[in-house]
């Protein structure tokens, strides 16, 4: 099947293990060039906007957009973002309706969709995004597809700890001001704060230690913080419990009731139950929804326990092909 081969081709860019197309990078550019070739092959009109987002427009109803992103986290999975773009090409080519969009830099804060929404570009009349679930809910329910109710809000920033550098061999334990020990305690406090709030999560994914030598007591430590919660009140509670001053914040984004209804009906038309679930991951659909664009997301079941942002990310070929069928049917309805 063409879409499965295309997912393989995108996955191979940047070299393994896993997907390695971070934003910005030559690998992300290469993925956009490859996708632009597929758009031309499909007879779509190719455009690149001021933020380097890629579009492939069909003659009918180019105001209805379908797509996702082509960047990845380091050592990411085969499907995250890539599936939504490759599937959108199938859906727009099949129906001759709508526009494919491949956004830049979703993994580092939705750079492309944010830039587009902040500018004076014309926004779509509707946006559909197919994505892997990246969690265990659909597999546990035994269903291949689901419809997203809304996307969590998230806040990102840094916590910085200052200490005093010293000799690792000669400074007694009770005479130290070790910045990494203070940071380690903060990581545990952050975990506990998130556990206290229903539906909240918080992650330290990057640690930088100065001066960074095995025989020197750390004098300065920087922790990255990614904090998420399903609604604005819980997000605010988490941010203040952690003591974070966010440098980036995205409000929780409900998906369009009307578009969700269309996706549910199309899933049911395929003889399947239409389960709805919230998204704990951020998505371009959340940025567009926050800008007032009616948006909806179709999730495809993740296997391997729902693992994502990992080379172990997995969805079955059958589920992917089914998802493309439902996406295509939904687009045909929305872009009449
Ligand atoms: C994007 O994948 C995110 O939720 O961090
Ligand atoms: Mn993604
Ligand atoms: Mn991702």
Coordinates of N, CA, C and O in Angstrom, one line a residue, residues 45-141:
X45 N -2.0 21.6 -6.1 CA -1.2 22.9 -6.3 C -0.4 23.1 -5.0 O -0.9 23.3 -3.9
X46 N 1.0 23.1 -5.2 CA 1.9 23.1 -4.1 C 2.2 24.6 -3.7 O 2.5 25.4 -4.6
X47 N 2.1 24.9 -2.4 CA 2.5 26.2 -1.9 C 3.2 26.1 -0.6 O 3.0 25.1 0.2
X48 N 4.1 27.0 -0.3 CA 4.8 27.0 1.0 C 4.6 28.4 1.5 O 4.7 29.4 0.8
X49 N 4.1 28.5 2.8 CA 3.8 29.8 3.3 C 5.0 30.5 4.0 O 6.1 29.9 4.0
X50 N 4.8 31.6 4.6 CA 5.9 32.4 5.2 C 6.6 31.6 6.4 O 7.8 31.9 6.7
X51 N 5.9 30.7 7.0 CA 6.5 29.9 8.1 C 7.0 28.6 7.6 O 7.3 27.7 8.4
X52 N 7.1 28.4 6.3 CA 7.6 27.2 5.6 C 6.6 26.0 5.8 O 7.0 24.9 5.6
X53 N 5.4 26.3 6.2 CA 4.4 25.2 6.2 C 4.1 24.8 4.7 O 4.1 25.7 3.8
X54 N 3.8 23.5 4.4 CA 3.6 23.1 3.1 C 2.1 22.8 2.8 O 1.5 22.2 3.7
X55 N 1.6 23.2 1.7 CA 0.2 23.0 1.3 C 0.1 22.3 0.0 O 0.9 22.6 -0.9
X56 N -0.9 21.5 -0.2 CA -1.2 20.9 -1.5 C -2.7 21.1 -1.7 O -3.5 20.5 -1.0
X57 N -3.0 22.0 -2.6 CA -4.5 22.4 -2.7 C -5.2 21.7 -3.9 O -4.7 21.7 -5.0
X58 N -6.3 21.1 -3.6 CA -7.2 20.5 -4.6 C -8.0 21.6 -5.2 O -8.2 22.7 -4.5
X59 N -8.6 21.4 -6.4 CA -9.4 22.5 -7.0 C -10.7 22.8 -6.2 O -11.1 24.0 -6.1
X60 N -11.3 21.8 -5.5 CA -12.6 22.0 -4.8 C -12.3 22.2 -3.3 O -11.7 21.4 -2.7
X61 N -12.9 23.2 -2.8 CA -13.0 23.5 -1.3 C -11.6 23.4 -0.7 O -11.3 22.8 0.4
X62 N -10.6 24.2 -1.2 CA -9.2 24.2 -0.6 C -9.3 24.8 0.8 O -8.3 24.8 1.5
X63 N -10.4 25.4 1.2 CA -10.5 26.0 2.5 C -10.7 25.0 3.6 O -10.7 25.3 4.8
X64 N -10.9 23.7 3.3 CA -11.0 22.7 4.3 C -9.6 22.0 4.3 O -9.2 21.4 3.3
X65 N -8.9 22.1 5.4 CA -7.6 21.6 5.5 C -7.5 20.2 6.3 O -8.3 20.0 7.2
X66 N -6.6 19.4 5.8 CA -6.4 18.1 6.4 C -4.9 17.9 6.5 O -4.1 18.1 5.6
X67 N -4.3 17.5 7.7 CA -2.9 17.3 7.8 C -2.4 17.2 9.2 O -3.2 16.9 10.1
X68 N -1.1 17.4 9.3 CA -0.4 17.3 10.6 C 1.0 17.8 10.4 O 1.2 18.8 9.7
X69 N 2.0 17.2 11.1 CA 3.4 17.7 11.0 C 4.4 16.7 10.5 O 4.1 15.5 10.7
X70 N 5.5 17.1 10.0 CA 6.5 16.2 9.6 C 7.8 16.2 10.4 O 8.7 15.4 10.2
X71 N 7.9 17.1 11.4 CA 9.1 17.0 12.3 C 8.8 15.9 13.3 O 7.7 15.4 13.4
X72 N 9.9 15.5 14.0 CA 9.8 14.4 15.0 C 10.6 14.8 16.2 O 11.5 15.7 16.1
X73 N 10.4 14.2 17.3 CA 11.3 14.3 18.4 C 12.5 13.4 18.0 O 12.5 12.6 17.1
X74 N 13.7 13.6 18.7 CA 14.8 12.7 18.4 C 14.4 11.3 18.8 O 13.8 11.1 19.8
X75 N 14.8 10.4 18.0 CA 14.5 9.0 18.2 C 13.0 8.8 18.4 O 12.5 8.1 19.3
X76 N 12.2 9.4 17.5 CA 10.7 9.3 17.6 C 10.2 8.1 16.9 O 11.0 7.2 16.5
X77 N 8.9 8.1 16.8 CA 8.2 6.9 16.2 C 7.9 7.1 14.7 O 8.0 8.2 14.2
X78 N 7.4 6.0 14.1 CA 7.1 6.0 12.7 C 5.9 6.8 12.3 O 5.8 7.3 11.2
X79 N 4.9 7.0 13.3 CA 3.6 7.5 12.9 C 3.3 8.9 13.3 O 2.5 9.6 12.7
X80 N 3.9 9.4 14.4 CA 3.6 10.7 15.0 C 3.8 11.8 14.0 O 4.9 12.0 13.6
X81 N 2.7 12.4 13.6 CA 2.8 13.5 12.6 C 2.8 13.0 11.2 O 2.0 13.3 10.3
X82 N 3.8 12.1 10.8 CA 3.9 11.6 9.5 C 2.6 10.9 9.0 O 2.2 11.1 7.8
X83 N 2.0 10.1 9.9 CA 0.8 9.5 9.5 C -0.3 10.5 9.0 O -1.0 10.3 8.0
X84 N -0.4 11.6 9.8 CA -1.5 12.5 9.5 C -1.2 13.2 8.1 O -2.2 13.6 7.4
X85 N 0.0 13.4 7.8 CA 0.3 14.1 6.5 C 0.1 13.1 5.3 O -0.5 13.4 4.3
X86 N 0.7 11.9 5.5 CA 0.6 10.9 4.4 C -0.9 10.5 4.2 O -1.3 10.3 3.1
X87 N -1.7 10.4 5.3 CA -3.1 10.1 5.1 C -3.9 11.2 4.5 O -4.8 11.0 3.7
X88 N -3.5 12.5 4.8 CA -4.2 13.6 4.2 C -4.0 13.6 2.7 O -4.9 14.0 1.9
X89 N -2.8 13.3 2.3 CA -2.5 13.2 0.8 C -3.5 12.2 0.1 O -4.1 12.5 -0.9
X90 N -3.6 11.0 0.8 CA -4.6 10.0 0.2 C -6.0 10.6 0.2 O -6.7 10.4 -0.8
X91 N -6.4 11.3 1.3 CA -7.8 11.7 1.4 C -8.1 12.8 0.3 O -9.1 12.8 -0.3
X92 N -7.2 13.8 0.2 CA -7.4 14.9 -0.7 C -7.3 14.4 -2.2 O -8.0 14.8 -3.0
X93 N -6.3 13.5 -2.4 CA -6.2 13.0 -3.8 C -7.4 12.2 -4.2 O -7.9 12.3 -5.3
X94 N -7.9 11.4 -3.3 CA -9.1 10.6 -3.6 C -10.4 11.4 -3.8 O -11.1 11.1 -4.7
X95 N -10.6 12.4 -3.0 CA -11.8 13.2 -3.1 C -11.7 14.3 -4.1 O -12.7 14.9 -4.5
X96 N -10.5 14.8 -4.4 CA -10.3 16.0 -5.2 C -10.8 17.2 -4.5 O -11.1 18.3 -5.1
X97 N -10.8 17.2 -3.1 CA -11.3 18.3 -2.3 C -10.4 18.5 -1.1 O -9.8 17.6 -0.6
X98 N -10.4 19.8 -0.8 CA -9.6 20.2 0.4 C -8.2 20.5 0.2 O -7.7 20.5 -1.0
X99 N -7.4 20.8 1.2 CA -6.0 21.1 1.1 C -5.2 20.2 2.1 O -5.7 20.1 3.3
X100 N -4.1 19.7 1.6 CA -3.2 19.0 2.6 C -2.3 20.0 3.2 O -1.9 21.0 2.5
X101 N -2.1 19.9 4.5 CA -1.1 20.8 5.2 C -0.1 20.0 6.0 O -0.5 19.1 6.7
X102 N 1.2 20.3 5.8 CA 2.2 19.8 6.7 C 2.9 20.9 7.4 O 3.5 21.8 6.8
X103 N 2.6 21.0 8.7 CA 3.1 22.1 9.5 C 4.6 21.8 10.0 O 5.0 20.7 10.1
X104 N 5.2 22.9 10.2 CA 6.6 22.9 10.7 C 6.6 22.9 12.2 O 5.8 23.6 12.9
X105 N 7.6 22.1 12.8 CA 8.0 22.3 14.2 C 6.9 22.0 15.2 O 6.9 22.7 16.2
X106 N 6.1 21.0 15.0 CA 5.0 20.8 16.0 C 5.6 20.4 17.4 O 5.1 20.7 18.4
X107 N 6.7 19.6 17.3 CA 7.3 19.0 18.5 C 8.0 20.0 19.4 O 8.3 19.8 20.6
X108 N 8.2 21.2 18.9 CA 8.9 22.2 19.7 C 8.0 23.4 19.9 O 8.5 24.6 20.0
X109 N 6.7 23.1 19.9 CA 5.8 24.2 20.3 C 4.9 24.6 19.1 O 4.4 25.8 19.1
X110 N 4.7 23.7 18.2 CA 3.7 24.0 17.1 C 4.2 25.3 16.4 O 3.3 26.2 16.1
X111 N 5.4 25.4 16.0 CA 6.0 26.6 15.4 C 5.2 27.1 14.2 O 4.8 28.2 14.0
X112 N 5.0 26.1 13.3 CA 4.3 26.5 12.0 C 2.9 26.9 12.2 O 2.4 27.9 11.6
X113 N 2.1 26.1 12.9 CA 0.7 26.4 13.0 C 0.5 27.7 13.9 O -0.4 28.5 13.6
X114 N 1.4 27.9 14.9 CA 1.3 29.1 15.7 C 1.6 30.3 14.9 O 0.9 31.3 15.0
X115 N 2.6 30.2 14.0 CA 3.0 31.4 13.2 C 1.9 31.7 12.2 O 1.6 32.9 12.0
X116 N 1.3 30.7 11.7 CA 0.2 30.9 10.8 C -1.0 31.6 11.4 O -1.6 32.6 10.9
X117 N -1.3 31.1 12.7 CA -2.5 31.7 13.4 C -2.2 33.1 13.8 O -3.1 34.0 14.0
X118 N -0.9 33.4 14.1 CA -0.5 34.8 14.6 C -0.5 35.8 13.5 O -0.6 37.0 13.7
X119 N -0.3 35.3 12.2 CA -0.1 36.2 11.1 C -1.4 36.6 10.5 O -2.5 36.4 11.1
X120 N -1.4 37.2 9.3 CA -2.6 37.6 8.7 C -3.1 36.7 7.6 O -3.9 37.0 6.7
X121 N -2.5 35.4 7.6 CA -2.9 34.4 6.6 C -4.4 34.1 6.8 O -4.9 34.1 7.9
X122 N -4.9 33.6 5.7 CA -6.3 33.2 5.7 C -6.4 31.8 6.4 O -5.6 30.9 6.0
X123 N -7.2 31.7 7.4 CA -7.3 30.4 8.1 C -8.4 29.5 7.4 O -9.2 30.1 6.8
X124 N -8.3 28.2 7.7 CA -9.3 27.4 7.0 C -10.6 27.5 7.6 O -10.8 28.0 8.7
X125 N -11.6 26.9 6.8 CA -13.0 26.9 7.4 C -13.1 25.7 8.3 O -14.0 25.7 9.2
X126 N -12.3 24.7 8.2 CA -12.3 23.5 9.1 C -10.9 22.8 9.0 O -10.2 23.0 8.0
X127 N -10.6 22.1 10.0 CA -9.3 21.4 10.0 C -9.5 20.0 10.6 O -10.1 19.8 11.7
X128 N -9.0 19.0 9.9 CA -9.1 17.6 10.3 C -7.7 17.1 10.5 O -6.8 17.3 9.6
X129 N -7.4 16.4 11.6 CA -6.0 15.8 11.8 C -6.2 14.4 12.2 O -6.8 14.1 13.2
X130 N -5.6 13.5 11.4 CA -5.5 12.1 11.8 C -4.1 11.9 12.5 O -3.1 12.4 12.1
X131 N -4.1 11.2 13.7 CA -2.9 11.0 14.4 C -3.0 9.7 15.2 O -4.0 9.2 15.5
X132 N -1.8 9.2 15.5 CA -1.8 8.0 16.4 C -2.2 8.4 17.8 O -1.8 9.6 18.2
X133 N -2.8 7.6 18.5 CA -3.3 7.9 19.8 C -2.2 8.3 20.8 O -2.3 9.2 21.6
X134 N -1.1 7.6 20.7 CA 0.0 7.8 21.6 C -0.3 7.4 23.1 O 0.3 8.0 24.0
X135 N -1.3 6.5 23.2 CA -1.7 6.1 24.6 C -2.4 4.8 24.5 O -2.6 4.3 23.4
X136 N -2.8 4.2 25.6 CA -3.4 2.9 25.6 C -4.9 2.7 25.6 O -5.4 1.6 25.6
X137 N -5.6 3.9 25.5 CA -7.1 3.8 25.7 C -7.8 3.0 24.6 O -8.6 2.1 24.9
X138 N -7.5 3.2 23.3 CA -8.2 2.5 22.3 C -7.9 1.0 22.3 O -8.8 0.2 22.1
X139 N -6.6 0.7 22.5 CA -6.2 -0.7 22.6 C -6.9 -1.4 23.7 O -7.4 -2.5 23.6
X140 N -7.0 -0.8 24.9 CA -7.7 -1.4 26.0 C -9.2 -1.6 25.7 O -9.8 -2.5 26.2
X141 N -9.8 -0.7 25.0 CA -11.2 -0.8 24.6 C -11.4 -1.8 23.5 O -12.6 -2.1 23.1

